Amino acid sequence: MTSEGSREIEAARRRLDSAKVQASSANQMVQSARSTLDSLQKSIQSAKKNLQLAETQVVDTQKEVEAAEKYVAESEKRWEVISIDVDDEIRPAGDDTTKKMGSYKEGIIDAISTLKDRSGSSSFAIKKHMQANLPKDKKWVNKTFLTALKNAVADGDLVQFKHGYKLSAEYTKRRRERQTLQIRTNKAAPEKAAPESEKGSEVIDIDGEHDTDMPTQDMLDFDYKGGIINAILVLNDRTGSSAIAIKKHIQANFPRDKYYMNDLYKAALNNLVADGDITRFKGSFKLSAEYKKKAGKKAAPKKKAAPKKKAAPIRKTMNDTEEV
């Protein structure tokens, strides 16, 4: 072999080696491309599944949106059409044993009193009781019911617990006092005059039954107006005395032989404001300028002038001479 042949063979071998290297690199690229393709196919399948789930959620969401819009439209229509004042008179139909409800608040109180649940009546039970006694010519307004329930709690007539609502102790006391004020009267002329021993001992009755433990009319007589004015004068608060402070002062100085009535106290306070004797400032009360003017016109009794002292008699001395 000549040198040129050997060179050509070596060059061919180098070319073969280079081709083998390129072939292995191409094989690696093919394998990488195949793995990439496999991952892409898996991603495409996953993307297709996600797309199907998303489309299903879109359909379900659209249904929910349509249902919500329908409910909103029905609610707005119901509230716009129905409008009953809280103080509208609601009377149950038929039965003599069914109590009359003068308003939603009275209906709530009537329901709680009827249900008599020691743990408290739930709003659902109260609502169910009121709807059962709702007249056919009246329409139920849930918003008004909830407002009346909330206001009753805010006014202190009801107490809210975890299990429901109860009548507050203050409201129960006021209702008992109102019942106490119901004095039995007979409109027909009496055939015989009552004996004098019975005239001065008229007893307050409830439901027409005589009760010797109830306070007599004499025990209820008290000048609440005078007590209120005296309390304001004694407290002497520049910013005004609150109704609670006035009430506490009256109760602290209340006669032992009298029976305190909170309703009479409130009525006297309102009458004093209406008559202009006291003025109200943000929950506090002061004597009005007009009342002070009227009180000032009542002249205080003049003090009697002190009697003049008589001059002491002149004593005669030894130097004094008497005329003969």
GROMACS .gro file of C-alpha atoms in nm, residues 41-289:
model
  249
   41GLN     CA    1  -4.923   1.459   2.525
   42LYS     CA    2  -4.978   1.407   2.897
   43SER     CA    3  -5.006   1.786   2.944
   44ILE     CA    4  -5.252   1.803   2.656
   45GLN     CA    5  -5.463   1.530   2.813
   46SER     CA    6  -5.448   1.704   3.151
   47ALA     CA    7  -5.533   2.034   2.985
   48LYS     CA    8  -5.829   1.872   2.811
   49LYS     CA    9  -5.955   1.732   3.142
   50ASN     CA   10  -5.913   2.072   3.310
   51LEU     CA   11  -6.095   2.231   3.019
   52GLN     CA   12  -6.387   1.992   3.061
   53LEU     CA   13  -6.401   2.060   3.437
   54ALA     CA   14  -6.389   2.434   3.379
   55GLU     CA   15  -6.669   2.416   3.122
   56THR     CA   16  -6.880   2.212   3.369
   57GLN     CA   17  -6.816   2.466   3.646
   58VAL     CA   18  -6.912   2.748   3.411
   59VAL     CA   19  -7.243   2.579   3.335
   60ASP     CA   20  -7.314   2.513   3.705
   61THR     CA   21  -7.216   2.869   3.799
   62GLN     CA   22  -7.445   3.012   3.533
   63LYS     CA   23  -7.731   2.806   3.674
   64GLU     CA   24  -7.656   2.937   4.025
   65VAL     CA   25  -7.642   3.294   3.895
   66GLU     CA   26  -7.977   3.252   3.723
   67ALA     CA   27  -8.133   3.100   4.037
   68ALA     CA   28  -7.990   3.382   4.253
   69GLU     CA   29  -8.118   3.649   4.013
   70LYS     CA   30  -8.460   3.487   4.017
   71TYR     CA   31  -8.464   3.478   4.398
   72VAL     CA   32  -8.355   3.844   4.418
   73ALA     CA   33  -8.626   3.945   4.172
   74GLU     CA   34  -8.891   3.754   4.368
   75SER     CA   35  -8.769   3.903   4.699
   76GLU     CA   36  -8.771   4.258   4.562
   77LYS     CA   37  -9.115   4.203   4.417
   78ARG     CA   38  -9.244   4.062   4.747
   79TRP     CA   39  -9.107   4.353   4.955
   80GLU     CA   40  -9.233   4.613   4.710
   81VAL     CA   41  -9.585   4.471   4.693
   82ILE     CA   42  -9.636   4.396   5.063
   83SER     CA   43  -9.616   4.688   5.305
   84ILE     CA   44  -9.786   4.666   5.645
   85ASP     CA   45  -9.706   4.907   5.925
   86VAL     CA   46  -9.574   4.760   6.248
   87ASP     CA   47  -9.864   4.916   6.434
   88ASP     CA   48 -10.129   4.775   6.198
   89GLU     CA   49 -10.391   4.585   6.393
   90ILE     CA   50 -10.364   4.209   6.348
   91ARG     CA   51 -10.652   4.008   6.485
   92PRO     CA   52 -10.664   3.627   6.484
   93ALA     CA   53 -10.963   3.459   6.331
   94GLY     CA   54 -11.236   3.274   6.504
   95ASP     CA   55 -11.156   3.109   6.832
   96ASP     CA   56 -11.251   3.272   7.163
   97THR     CA   57 -10.941   3.123   7.327
   98THR     CA   58 -10.715   3.295   7.071
   99LYS     CA   59 -10.570   3.620   7.201
  100LYS     CA   60 -10.585   3.942   7.004
  101MET     CA   61 -10.262   4.080   6.863
  102GLY     CA   62 -10.256   4.460   6.823
  103SER     CA   63  -9.919   4.468   6.646
  104TYR     CA   64  -9.620   4.254   6.559
  105LYS     CA   65  -9.461   4.342   6.892
  106GLU     CA   66  -9.774   4.243   7.081
  107GLY     CA   67  -9.791   3.925   6.873
  108ILE     CA   68  -9.433   3.840   6.969
  109ILE     CA   69  -9.504   3.899   7.339
  110ASP     CA   70  -9.827   3.700   7.312
  111ALA     CA   71  -9.640   3.411   7.146
  112ILE     CA   72  -9.369   3.403   7.415
  113SER     CA   73  -9.632   3.417   7.691
  114THR     CA   74  -9.829   3.133   7.528
  115LEU     CA   75  -9.532   2.908   7.449
  116LYS     CA   76  -9.391   2.943   7.805
  117ASP     CA   77  -9.053   2.796   7.715
  118ARG     CA   78  -8.815   2.814   8.013
  119SER     CA   79  -8.508   2.820   7.792
  120GLY     CA   80  -8.661   3.090   7.571
  121SER     CA   81  -8.873   3.076   7.256
  122SER     CA   82  -8.685   3.069   6.926
  123SER     CA   83  -8.764   3.323   6.655
  124PHE     CA   84  -8.890   3.036   6.437
  125ALA     CA   85  -9.134   2.917   6.708
  126ILE     CA   86  -9.256   3.275   6.766
  127LYS     CA   87  -9.300   3.329   6.392
  128LYS     CA   88  -9.484   2.998   6.352
  129HIS     CA   89  -9.723   3.085   6.638
  130MET     CA   90  -9.797   3.429   6.493
  131GLN     CA   91  -9.853   3.295   6.142
  132ALA     CA   92 -10.090   3.031   6.277
  133ASN     CA   93 -10.304   3.309   6.428
  134LEU     CA   94 -10.270   3.551   6.135
  135PRO     CA   95 -10.604   3.655   5.981
  136LYS     CA   96 -10.676   3.562   5.622
  137ASP     CA   97 -10.704   3.929   5.519
  138LYS     CA   98 -10.352   4.006   5.644
  139LYS     CA   99 -10.024   3.925   5.475
  140TRP     CA  100  -9.715   3.823   5.667
  141VAL     CA  101  -9.417   4.063   5.646
  142ASN     CA  102  -9.103   3.890   5.766
  143LYS     CA  103  -8.899   4.213   5.761
  144THR     CA  104  -9.147   4.385   5.990
  145PHE     CA  105  -9.145   4.083   6.223
  146LEU     CA  106  -8.764   4.087   6.249
  147THR     CA  107  -8.764   4.465   6.305
  148ALA     CA  108  -9.024   4.436   6.581
  149LEU     CA  109  -8.824   4.154   6.744
  150LYS     CA  110  -8.506   4.361   6.732
  151ASN     CA  111  -8.681   4.672   6.869
  152ALA     CA  112  -8.836   4.473   7.154
  153VAL     CA  113  -8.488   4.362   7.260
  154ALA     CA  114  -8.351   4.717   7.222
  155ASP     CA  115  -8.639   4.860   7.431
  156GLY     CA  116  -8.567   4.611   7.709
  157ASP     CA  117  -8.901   4.429   7.676
  158LEU     CA  118  -8.729   4.107   7.565
  159VAL     CA  119  -8.403   3.940   7.660
  160GLN     CA  120  -8.217   3.741   7.395
  161PHE     CA  121  -8.047   3.411   7.486
  162LYS     CA  122  -7.868   3.148   7.278
  163HIS     CA  123  -8.183   2.937   7.260
  164GLY     CA  124  -8.434   3.215   7.204
  165TYR     CA  125  -8.615   3.508   7.362
  166LYS     CA  126  -8.776   3.569   7.702
  167LEU     CA  127  -8.981   3.849   7.853
  168SER     CA  128  -8.753   4.075   8.058
  169ALA     CA  129  -8.803   4.119   8.431
  170GLU     CA  130  -8.862   4.492   8.377
  171TYR     CA  131  -9.139   4.429   8.123
  172THR     CA  132  -9.300   4.164   8.345
  173LYS     CA  133  -9.298   4.411   8.633
  174ARG     CA  134  -9.454   4.687   8.418
  175ARG     CA  135  -9.725   4.453   8.293
  176ARG     CA  136  -9.802   4.347   8.647
  177GLU     CA  137  -9.827   4.712   8.750
  178ARG     CA  138 -10.065   4.786   8.462
  179GLN     CA  139 -10.280   4.494   8.569
  180THR     CA  140 -10.275   4.624   8.925
  181LEU     CA  141 -10.418   4.957   8.808
  182GLN     CA  142 -10.728   4.788   8.669
  183ILE     CA  143 -10.982   4.869   8.942
  184ARG     CA  144 -11.309   4.685   8.939
  185THR     CA  145 -11.596   4.924   8.873
  186ASN     CA  146 -11.966   4.857   8.847
  187LYS     CA  147 -12.139   5.087   8.597
  188ALA     CA  148 -12.484   4.999   8.722
  189ALA     CA  149 -12.613   5.206   9.017
  190PRO     CA  150 -12.568   5.016   9.343
  191GLU     CA  151 -12.885   4.919   9.521
  192LYS     CA  152 -12.738   4.975   9.866
  193ALA     CA  153 -12.470   5.217   9.976
  194ALA     CA  154 -12.154   5.050  10.093
  195PRO     CA  155 -12.090   5.071  10.463
  196GLU     CA  156 -11.851   5.342  10.577
  197SER     CA  157 -11.603   5.081  10.699
  198GLU     CA  158 -11.570   4.951  10.339
  199LYS     CA  159 -11.558   5.288  10.159
  200GLY     CA  160 -11.207   5.375  10.271
  201SER     CA  161 -11.061   5.033  10.197
  202GLU     CA  162 -11.120   4.984   9.824
  203VAL     CA  163 -10.890   4.707   9.705
  204ILE     CA  164 -10.740   4.676   9.358
  205ASP     CA  165 -10.862   4.365   9.178
  206ILE     CA  166 -10.723   4.172   8.884
  207ASP     CA  167 -10.962   3.990   8.649
  208GLY     CA  168 -11.253   4.070   8.883
  209GLU     CA  169 -11.124   3.857   9.170
  210HIS     CA  170 -11.082   4.002   9.514
  211ASP     CA  171 -10.725   3.989   9.641
  212THR     CA  172 -10.648   4.110   9.991
  213ASP     CA  173 -10.273   4.114   9.920
  214MET     CA  174 -10.304   4.384   9.650
  215PRO     CA  175 -10.243   4.750   9.742
  216THR     CA  176 -10.539   4.971   9.826
  217GLN     CA  177 -10.620   5.292   9.640
  218ASP     CA  178 -10.488   5.495   9.932
  219MET     CA  179 -10.154   5.319   9.897
  220LEU     CA  180 -10.134   5.423   9.530
  221ASP     CA  181 -10.200   5.793   9.594
  222PHE     CA  182  -9.874   5.985   9.571
  223ASP     CA  183  -9.776   6.324   9.426
  224TYR     CA  184  -9.530   6.201   9.162
  225LYS     CA  185  -9.508   6.546   9.000
  226GLY     CA  186  -9.405   6.706   9.326
  227GLY     CA  187  -9.157   6.423   9.387
  228ILE     CA  188  -9.000   6.475   9.044
  229ILE     CA  189  -8.964   6.851   9.090
  230ASN     CA  190  -8.822   6.803   9.440
  231ALA     CA  191  -8.571   6.545   9.307
  232ILE     CA  192  -8.450   6.785   9.035
  233LEU     CA  193  -8.409   7.061   9.294
  234VAL     CA  194  -8.221   6.836   9.536
  235LEU     CA  195  -7.994   6.679   9.272
  236ASN     CA  196  -7.919   7.028   9.135
  237ASP     CA  197  -7.738   6.898   8.827
  238ARG     CA  198  -7.639   7.177   8.587
  239THR     CA  199  -7.658   6.945   8.285
  240GLY     CA  200  -7.997   6.810   8.397
  241SER     CA  201  -8.102   6.505   8.596
  242SER     CA  202  -8.162   6.176   8.418
  243ALA     CA  203  -8.491   5.987   8.453
  244ILE     CA  204  -8.307   5.707   8.636
  245ALA     CA  205  -8.149   5.949   8.886
  246ILE     CA  206  -8.486   6.114   8.952
  247LYS     CA  207  -8.650   5.773   8.992
  248LYS     CA  208  -8.383   5.653   9.237
  249HIS     CA  209  -8.420   5.969   9.445
  250ILE     CA  210  -8.799   5.929   9.462
  251GLN     CA  211  -8.772   5.560   9.556
  252ALA     CA  212  -8.510   5.635   9.822
  253ASN     CA  213  -8.747   5.887   9.985
  254PHE     CA  214  -9.071   5.706   9.907
  255PRO     CA  215  -9.316   5.677  10.200
  256ARG     CA  216  -9.331   5.333  10.353
  257ASP     CA  217  -9.709   5.331  10.354
  258LYS     CA  218  -9.725   5.396   9.978
  259TYR     CA  219  -9.689   5.161   9.681
  260TYR     CA  220  -9.450   5.280   9.406
  261MET     CA  221  -9.588   5.254   9.051
  262ASN     CA  222  -9.342   5.300   8.767
  263ASP     CA  223  -9.617   5.372   8.512
  264LEU     CA  224  -9.749   5.658   8.726
  265TYR     CA  225  -9.398   5.797   8.758
  266LYS     CA  226  -9.348   5.791   8.379
  267ALA     CA  227  -9.689   5.948   8.318
  268ALA     CA  228  -9.612   6.229   8.565
  269LEU     CA  229  -9.274   6.290   8.398
  270ASN     CA  230  -9.433   6.309   8.052
  271ASN     CA  231  -9.710   6.539   8.180
  272LEU     CA  232  -9.458   6.777   8.335
  273VAL     CA  233  -9.276   6.798   8.002
  274ALA     CA  234  -9.604   6.848   7.815
  275ASP     CA  235  -9.715   7.120   8.061
  276GLY     CA  236  -9.385   7.302   8.019
  277ASP     CA  237  -9.283   7.274   8.384
  278ILE     CA  238  -8.967   7.083   8.296
  279THR     CA  239  -8.760   7.067   7.980
  280ARG     CA  240  -8.578   6.770   7.834
  281PHE     CA  241  -8.219   6.779   7.705
  282LYS     CA  242  -8.080   6.456   7.556
  283GLY     CA  243  -8.238   6.231   7.816
  284SER     CA  244  -8.195   6.469   8.109
  285PHE     CA  245  -8.453   6.697   8.268
  286LYS     CA  246  -8.439   7.051   8.408
  287LEU     CA  247  -8.690   7.288   8.556
  288SER     CA  248  -8.810   7.521   8.283
  289ALA     CA  249  -8.762   7.896   8.302
   0.00000   0.00000   0.00000
